[in-house]
């Protein structure tokens, strides 16, 4: 059933992604397009909190005439064991396998959000929870953010790039920059953002301090897609040089994969890195001083980005959040509505 799911943008062809973006743009432009999903149902399982993903999916399926059920395991629905082969004599009363099989009998698709809980990146990078649901549900599964990917955010980012910079993004410079943050955050968003930027044909610069490399296989993925689409990829350690002349600056903090699960080592690596913040001077050095600022939200003001950037004309962050609704409507219509 994995093939009918949406776990990562790169699982779909470039043409399918572009078609989704086109449909999302049409839905946004024309509220008279008739709904397509009357009677269809969606279960959204949140092992971790959300504002945008939860709200935009609930609204998306409602606008299409369908209905969503939201489950938060351990808060009103049973706590779910996600490890395989364990003796369930602890506090978890239901296994992911039964939960997936049962929910798959009730609904037409499932969405699953599960951030990494493992103590090693080798384990976490398997995305075992979202992939486990996809294996057992018998209906399409949508990744609502796992350890490795946030593909719906990636779609919304790509839609926003096309809106702000034009449909022909070839040779335009997309800069993904690490930002300081008090906590180690997942790499799903930055990896997915770099992948979609390459997918829409942009030149991708990834800026981060030494020690904060993305997953090596994911970097290979970005480079492979960029080569196919005629774009270039570079990894640099100088934020000021990276943003100079950029068309888009995407800020995101992420944890060191080399220090994954090791909070003291992570804190040590972050010392002295608070200057990794996107501020007005850095945005003024972008293309014509008018590059766009991107962030998936939620964002900590004054930490990853200054108020002046977020409140200024540079910021596309709220557009990205709005576009979650449009791309997810398009995605649901493709998965459940019989579109090609
Ligand atoms: N960007 C994003 O996924 O936001 P939420 O965590 O609020 O869903």
Short mmCIF file of C-alpha atoms and ligand atoms in Angstrom, two decimals:
data_model
loop_
_atom_site.label_atom_id
_atom_site.label_comp_id
_atom_site.label_asym_id
_atom_site.label_seq_id
_atom_site.Cartn_x
_atom_site.Cartn_y
_atom_site.Cartn_z
CA UNK A 1 0.00 0.00 0.00
CA UNK A 2 3.07 2.26 0.25
CA UNK A 3 2.77 3.27 -3.40
CA UNK A 4 -0.59 4.97 -2.83
CA UNK A 5 0.67 6.83 0.20
CA UNK A 6 2.41 10.20 0.45
CA UNK A 7 5.39 9.73 2.72
CA UNK A 8 7.97 11.83 0.88
CA UNK A 9 7.82 14.12 -2.17
CA UNK A 10 10.60 12.16 -3.86
CA UNK A 11 8.41 9.03 -3.87
CA UNK A 12 6.28 10.78 -6.49
CA UNK A 13 7.51 11.79 -9.93
CA UNK A 14 8.57 15.37 -10.61
CA UNK A 15 5.59 15.61 -12.99
CA UNK A 16 3.17 14.42 -10.28
CA UNK A 17 4.53 17.02 -7.85
CA UNK A 18 4.17 19.80 -10.44
CA UNK A 19 0.62 18.63 -11.22
CA UNK A 20 -0.22 18.81 -7.50
CA UNK A 21 1.20 22.32 -7.27
CA UNK A 22 -0.80 23.37 -10.33
CA UNK A 23 -3.99 21.96 -8.83
CA UNK A 24 -3.28 23.68 -5.50
CA UNK A 25 -2.79 27.00 -7.29
CA UNK A 26 -6.08 26.53 -9.16
CA UNK A 27 -7.94 25.71 -5.93
CA UNK A 28 -6.49 28.79 -4.26
CA UNK A 29 -7.38 31.04 -7.19
CA UNK A 30 -10.93 29.82 -7.72
CA UNK A 31 -13.16 29.09 -4.72
CA UNK A 32 -15.92 27.95 -7.12
CA UNK A 33 -14.12 24.71 -8.01
CA UNK A 34 -16.56 22.06 -6.80
CA UNK A 35 -15.62 19.83 -3.86
CA UNK A 36 -14.67 16.29 -4.80
CA UNK A 37 -14.59 14.25 -1.59
CA UNK A 38 -18.20 13.97 -0.36
CA UNK A 39 -18.47 11.15 2.14
CA UNK A 40 -14.71 10.60 2.32
CA UNK A 41 -13.08 10.29 5.73
CA UNK A 42 -9.62 10.91 7.10
CA UNK A 43 -8.08 9.96 10.46
CA UNK A 44 -5.30 12.25 11.65
CA UNK A 45 -3.07 10.67 14.29
CA UNK A 46 -0.89 13.11 16.20
CA UNK A 47 1.77 11.59 18.43
CA UNK A 48 3.15 15.17 18.65
CA UNK A 49 1.55 18.63 18.77
CA UNK A 50 0.53 20.77 15.81
CA UNK A 51 -1.23 24.01 14.96
CA UNK A 52 -0.92 24.27 11.16
CA UNK A 53 -0.93 20.63 10.10
CA UNK A 54 -3.94 19.69 12.17
CA UNK A 55 -6.02 22.74 11.33
CA UNK A 56 -5.18 22.84 7.63
CA UNK A 57 -5.97 19.16 7.13
CA UNK A 58 -9.26 19.39 9.02
CA UNK A 59 -10.25 22.44 6.97
CA UNK A 60 -8.99 20.91 3.71
CA UNK A 61 -11.15 17.81 3.93
CA UNK A 62 -14.14 19.83 5.16
CA UNK A 63 -13.85 22.14 2.14
CA UNK A 64 -13.86 19.03 -0.07
CA UNK A 65 -17.05 17.74 1.55
CA UNK A 66 -15.37 15.06 3.66
CA UNK A 67 -14.73 14.60 7.37
CA UNK A 68 -11.65 14.24 9.57
CA UNK A 69 -11.24 12.47 12.90
CA UNK A 70 -8.31 13.60 15.03
CA UNK A 71 -6.65 11.19 17.44
CA UNK A 72 -3.96 12.00 19.98
CA UNK A 73 -2.72 8.64 21.32
CA UNK A 74 -2.58 8.67 25.10
CA UNK A 75 -4.94 11.69 25.29
CA UNK A 76 -8.46 10.43 24.74
CA UNK A 77 -7.41 7.45 22.63
CA UNK A 78 -5.28 4.54 23.84
CA UNK A 79 -1.53 5.00 24.17
CA UNK A 80 -0.02 3.18 21.18
CA UNK A 81 3.03 0.92 21.23
CA UNK A 82 5.00 1.45 18.04
CA UNK A 83 7.98 -0.87 18.59
CA UNK A 84 7.87 -4.28 16.96
CA UNK A 85 8.20 -7.55 18.83
CA UNK A 86 7.98 -6.11 22.33
CA UNK A 87 6.12 -7.69 25.24
CA UNK A 88 3.47 -5.09 25.97
CA UNK A 89 3.53 -5.25 29.74
CA UNK A 90 4.09 -1.50 30.23
CA UNK A 91 1.71 1.46 29.91
CA UNK A 92 0.87 1.06 26.18
CA UNK A 93 -2.34 -0.90 25.69
CA UNK A 94 -2.68 -1.00 21.90
CA UNK A 95 -0.17 -1.75 19.17
CA UNK A 96 0.33 0.33 16.04
CA UNK A 97 -0.42 -2.75 13.92
CA UNK A 98 -3.99 -3.16 15.25
CA UNK A 99 -4.54 0.60 15.37
CA UNK A 100 -3.58 0.88 11.70
CA UNK A 101 -5.66 -2.14 10.64
CA UNK A 102 -8.75 -0.96 12.53
CA UNK A 103 -8.57 2.67 11.45
CA UNK A 104 -8.05 1.50 7.88
CA UNK A 105 -11.45 -0.20 8.08
CA UNK A 106 -13.15 3.06 9.13
CA UNK A 107 -11.55 5.74 7.00
CA UNK A 108 -10.35 6.33 3.45
CA UNK A 109 -6.90 7.64 4.43
CA UNK A 110 -4.74 8.16 7.50
CA UNK A 111 -2.36 10.98 8.38
CA UNK A 112 0.38 10.31 10.93
CA UNK A 113 2.69 12.71 12.77
CA UNK A 114 5.46 11.12 14.77
CA UNK A 115 8.66 12.96 15.70
CA UNK A 116 11.77 10.92 16.51
CA UNK A 117 11.73 9.36 19.99
CA UNK A 118 14.64 6.96 19.46
CA UNK A 119 18.00 7.53 21.11
CA UNK A 120 20.01 6.88 17.93
CA UNK A 121 19.74 8.47 14.49
CA UNK A 122 20.36 5.06 12.90
CA UNK A 123 17.03 3.95 14.41
CA UNK A 124 15.13 7.23 14.05
CA UNK A 125 15.97 7.67 10.37
CA UNK A 126 13.91 4.57 9.54
CA UNK A 127 10.68 6.51 10.09
CA UNK A 128 9.28 3.30 11.56
CA UNK A 129 5.98 4.75 12.83
CA UNK A 130 4.69 6.44 9.69
CA UNK A 131 5.99 3.54 7.58
CA UNK A 132 4.43 1.03 9.99
CA UNK A 133 1.03 2.66 9.62
CA UNK A 134 1.48 2.67 5.83
CA UNK A 135 2.33 -1.04 5.91
CA UNK A 136 -0.73 -2.08 7.92
CA UNK A 137 -3.52 0.44 7.25
CA UNK A 138 -4.65 -0.85 3.86
CA UNK A 139 -5.48 2.76 2.86
CA UNK A 140 -3.23 5.63 1.80
CA UNK A 141 -1.13 7.16 4.56
CA UNK A 142 0.04 10.77 4.56
CA UNK A 143 3.20 11.71 6.43
CA UNK A 144 2.32 14.65 8.69
CA UNK A 145 6.00 14.89 9.76
CA UNK A 146 8.32 12.09 10.68
CA UNK A 147 11.99 12.05 11.65
CA UNK A 148 13.13 12.35 8.03
CA UNK A 149 10.38 14.13 6.09
CA UNK A 150 7.62 16.73 6.23
CA UNK A 151 6.38 16.39 2.64
CA UNK A 152 3.20 18.49 3.02
CA UNK A 153 5.34 21.35 4.29
CA UNK A 154 7.64 20.76 1.33
CA UNK A 155 4.71 21.07 -1.07
CA UNK A 156 3.58 24.32 0.55
CA UNK A 157 7.14 25.65 0.39
CA UNK A 158 7.36 24.82 -3.32
CA UNK A 159 3.98 26.49 -3.96
CA UNK A 160 5.17 29.61 -2.12
CA UNK A 161 8.43 29.73 -4.10
CA UNK A 162 6.44 29.57 -7.35
CA UNK A 163 4.07 32.32 -6.18
CA UNK A 164 6.77 34.69 -4.98
CA UNK A 165 9.53 34.03 -7.54
CA UNK A 166 7.64 32.81 -10.60
CA UNK A 167 7.06 29.37 -12.07
CA UNK A 168 10.44 29.28 -13.78
CA UNK A 169 12.74 28.79 -10.81
CA UNK A 170 15.73 27.51 -12.77
CA UNK A 171 19.00 29.21 -11.72
CA UNK A 172 17.29 30.98 -8.82
CA UNK A 173 19.16 30.61 -5.55
CA UNK A 174 17.52 28.87 -2.59
CA UNK A 175 19.48 29.14 0.65
CA UNK A 176 18.58 26.80 3.48
CA UNK A 177 20.24 28.07 6.61
CA UNK A 178 20.64 26.49 10.01
CA UNK A 179 19.58 28.85 12.82
CA UNK A 180 20.43 28.82 16.50
CA UNK A 181 17.73 27.51 18.85
CA UNK A 182 17.82 26.36 22.46
CA UNK A 183 16.70 22.84 21.56
CA UNK A 184 17.70 20.17 19.06
CA UNK A 185 14.88 20.11 16.49
CA UNK A 186 14.17 17.43 13.85
CA UNK A 187 15.73 17.54 10.38
CA UNK A 188 12.52 16.65 8.54
CA UNK A 189 11.68 20.21 7.49
CA UNK A 190 15.14 21.28 6.28
CA UNK A 191 15.68 18.01 4.40
CA UNK A 192 12.24 18.26 2.77
CA UNK A 193 12.75 21.94 1.90
CA UNK A 194 16.08 21.25 0.20
CA UNK A 195 14.54 18.34 -1.71
CA UNK A 196 11.59 20.37 -3.04
CA UNK A 197 13.78 23.34 -3.93
CA UNK A 198 15.89 20.97 -6.03
CA UNK A 199 12.72 19.41 -7.46
CA UNK A 200 11.50 22.79 -8.75
CA UNK A 201 14.89 23.36 -10.38
CA UNK A 202 16.54 25.85 -8.03
CA UNK A 203 20.22 26.09 -7.14
CA UNK A 204 20.41 25.01 -3.52
CA UNK A 205 22.87 26.32 -0.92
CA UNK A 206 22.81 24.63 2.48
CA UNK A 207 24.50 26.76 5.17
CA UNK A 208 25.24 25.39 8.62
CA UNK A 209 28.00 25.37 11.21
CA UNK A 210 30.35 22.37 11.10
CA UNK A 211 28.79 19.44 12.98
CA UNK A 212 25.24 20.14 11.76
CA UNK A 213 25.36 18.23 8.47
CA UNK A 214 22.09 16.85 7.12
CA UNK A 215 21.71 13.08 6.82
CA UNK A 216 24.28 11.96 4.24
CA UNK A 217 21.74 9.98 2.18
CA UNK A 218 19.38 12.96 2.15
CA UNK A 219 22.14 15.22 0.88
CA UNK A 220 22.78 12.69 -1.89
CA UNK A 221 19.04 12.79 -2.62
CA UNK A 222 19.11 16.60 -2.95
CA UNK A 223 22.12 16.39 -5.27
CA UNK A 224 20.58 13.63 -7.38
CA UNK A 225 17.35 15.57 -7.87
CA UNK A 226 19.23 18.81 -8.59
CA UNK A 227 21.36 17.07 -11.23
CA UNK A 228 18.19 15.73 -12.87
CA UNK A 229 16.58 19.18 -12.83
CA UNK A 230 19.69 21.10 -13.94
CA UNK A 231 20.38 22.75 -10.59
CA UNK A 232 23.48 22.97 -8.41
CA UNK A 233 23.97 22.16 -4.73
CA UNK A 234 26.61 23.52 -2.37
CA UNK A 235 27.17 23.16 1.36
CA UNK A 236 28.84 26.11 3.11
CA UNK A 237 29.64 27.23 6.65
CA UNK A 238 29.42 31.02 6.19
CA UNK A 239 25.91 32.44 6.59
CA UNK A 240 26.77 35.97 5.38
CA UNK A 241 28.33 34.71 2.16
CA UNK A 242 25.49 32.23 1.63
CA UNK A 243 22.64 34.76 1.74
CA UNK A 244 24.35 37.29 -0.54
CA UNK A 245 22.29 37.51 -3.75
CA UNK A 246 19.89 34.76 -2.62
CA UNK A 247 16.35 34.72 -4.00
CA UNK A 248 15.00 32.79 -1.00
CA UNK A 249 16.39 32.32 2.51
CA UNK A 250 14.83 29.44 4.43
CA UNK A 251 15.75 29.49 8.12
CA UNK A 252 15.42 26.40 10.26
CA UNK A 253 17.17 25.03 13.28
CA UNK A 254 18.00 21.36 13.47
CA UNK A 255 19.89 19.10 15.83
CA UNK A 256 23.30 17.64 15.19
CA UNK A 257 22.82 14.10 13.90
CA UNK A 258 26.29 13.26 15.22
CA UNK A 259 25.08 14.21 18.72
CA UNK A 260 21.60 12.72 18.28
CA UNK A 261 20.12 11.84 21.68
CA UNK A 262 23.12 13.41 23.50
CA UNK A 263 21.82 16.69 24.96
CA UNK A 264 25.07 17.79 26.68
CA UNK A 265 27.10 17.24 23.48
CA UNK A 266 24.42 19.06 21.45
CA UNK A 267 24.51 22.04 23.86
CA UNK A 268 28.30 22.12 23.62
CA UNK A 269 28.15 22.17 19.80
CA UNK A 270 25.70 25.13 19.87
CA UNK A 271 27.84 27.32 22.09
CA UNK A 272 28.82 30.58 20.42
CA UNK A 273 26.45 30.09 17.48
CA UNK A 274 23.74 32.64 18.33
CA UNK A 275 24.90 34.78 15.40
CA UNK A 276 23.21 32.19 13.15
CA UNK A 277 20.04 34.28 12.94
CA UNK A 278 18.39 35.87 9.90
CA UNK A 279 18.28 39.63 10.43
CA UNK A 280 17.52 42.71 8.33
CA UNK A 281 21.14 43.23 7.24
CA UNK A 282 21.34 39.70 5.96
CA UNK A 283 18.03 40.06 4.07
CA UNK A 284 19.23 43.38 2.59
CA UNK A 285 22.16 41.48 1.08
CA UNK A 286 19.83 39.10 -0.80
CA UNK A 287 18.94 39.56 -4.47
CA UNK A 288 18.25 43.28 -4.91
CA UNK A 289 17.61 43.45 -1.16
CA UNK A 290 14.28 41.75 -1.84
CA UNK A 291 14.85 38.03 -1.43
CA UNK A 292 12.09 36.21 0.39
CA UNK A 293 12.35 34.89 3.93
CA UNK A 294 10.86 31.47 4.55
CA UNK A 295 10.12 29.46 7.70
CA UNK A 296 7.76 26.55 8.29
CA UNK A 297 6.55 27.97 11.65
CA UNK A 298 6.30 27.84 14.59
CA UNK A 299 9.24 30.19 14.97
CA UNK A 300 10.91 31.75 17.98
CA UNK A 301 11.15 35.49 17.36
CA UNK A 302 14.52 37.00 18.13
CA UNK A 303 16.11 33.54 18.11
CA UNK A 304 15.97 32.12 14.56
CA UNK A 305 14.88 35.40 12.92
CA UNK A 306 14.42 39.02 13.97
CA UNK A 307 11.03 40.72 14.34
CA UNK A 308 12.02 43.13 11.54
CA UNK A 309 12.38 40.29 9.04
CA UNK A 310 9.24 38.44 10.12
CA UNK A 311 7.13 41.60 10.05
CA UNK A 312 8.72 42.99 6.90
CA UNK A 313 7.96 42.57 3.21
CA UNK A 314 10.58 39.83 2.97
CA UNK A 315 8.56 37.31 4.94
CA UNK A 316 6.65 34.58 3.12
CA UNK A 317 6.19 32.51 6.28
CA UNK A 318 2.45 33.09 6.63
CA UNK A 319 1.95 32.39 2.91
CA UNK A 320 3.71 29.05 3.42
CA UNK A 321 1.33 28.27 6.27
CA UNK A 322 -1.72 29.26 4.19
CA UNK A 323 -0.50 27.17 1.29
CA UNK A 324 -0.55 24.07 3.47
CA UNK A 325 -4.33 24.22 3.08
CA UNK A 326 -4.26 24.45 -0.72
CA UNK A 327 -1.62 21.77 -1.35
CA UNK A 328 -3.32 19.38 1.05
CA UNK A 329 -6.68 19.86 -0.66
CA UNK A 330 -4.96 19.02 -3.93
CA UNK A 331 -3.24 16.02 -2.34
CA UNK A 332 -6.49 14.67 -0.86
CA UNK A 333 -8.25 15.08 -4.20
CA UNK A 334 -5.43 13.10 -5.87
CA UNK A 335 -5.37 10.35 -3.24
CA UNK A 336 -9.11 9.99 -2.66
CA UNK A 337 -10.87 11.67 -5.54
CA UNK A 338 -9.85 9.50 -8.44
CA UNK A 339 -7.59 12.14 -10.12
CA UNK A 340 -4.85 10.78 -12.39
N1 LIG B 1 4.78 23.75 10.01
C1 LIG B 1 4.06 22.87 10.73
O1 LIG B 1 4.03 21.67 10.42
O2 LIG B 1 3.38 23.43 11.75
P1 LIG B 1 2.67 22.62 12.92
O3 LIG B 1 3.78 21.92 13.69
O4 LIG B 1 1.97 23.64 13.74
O5 LIG B 1 1.74 21.61 12.33
#
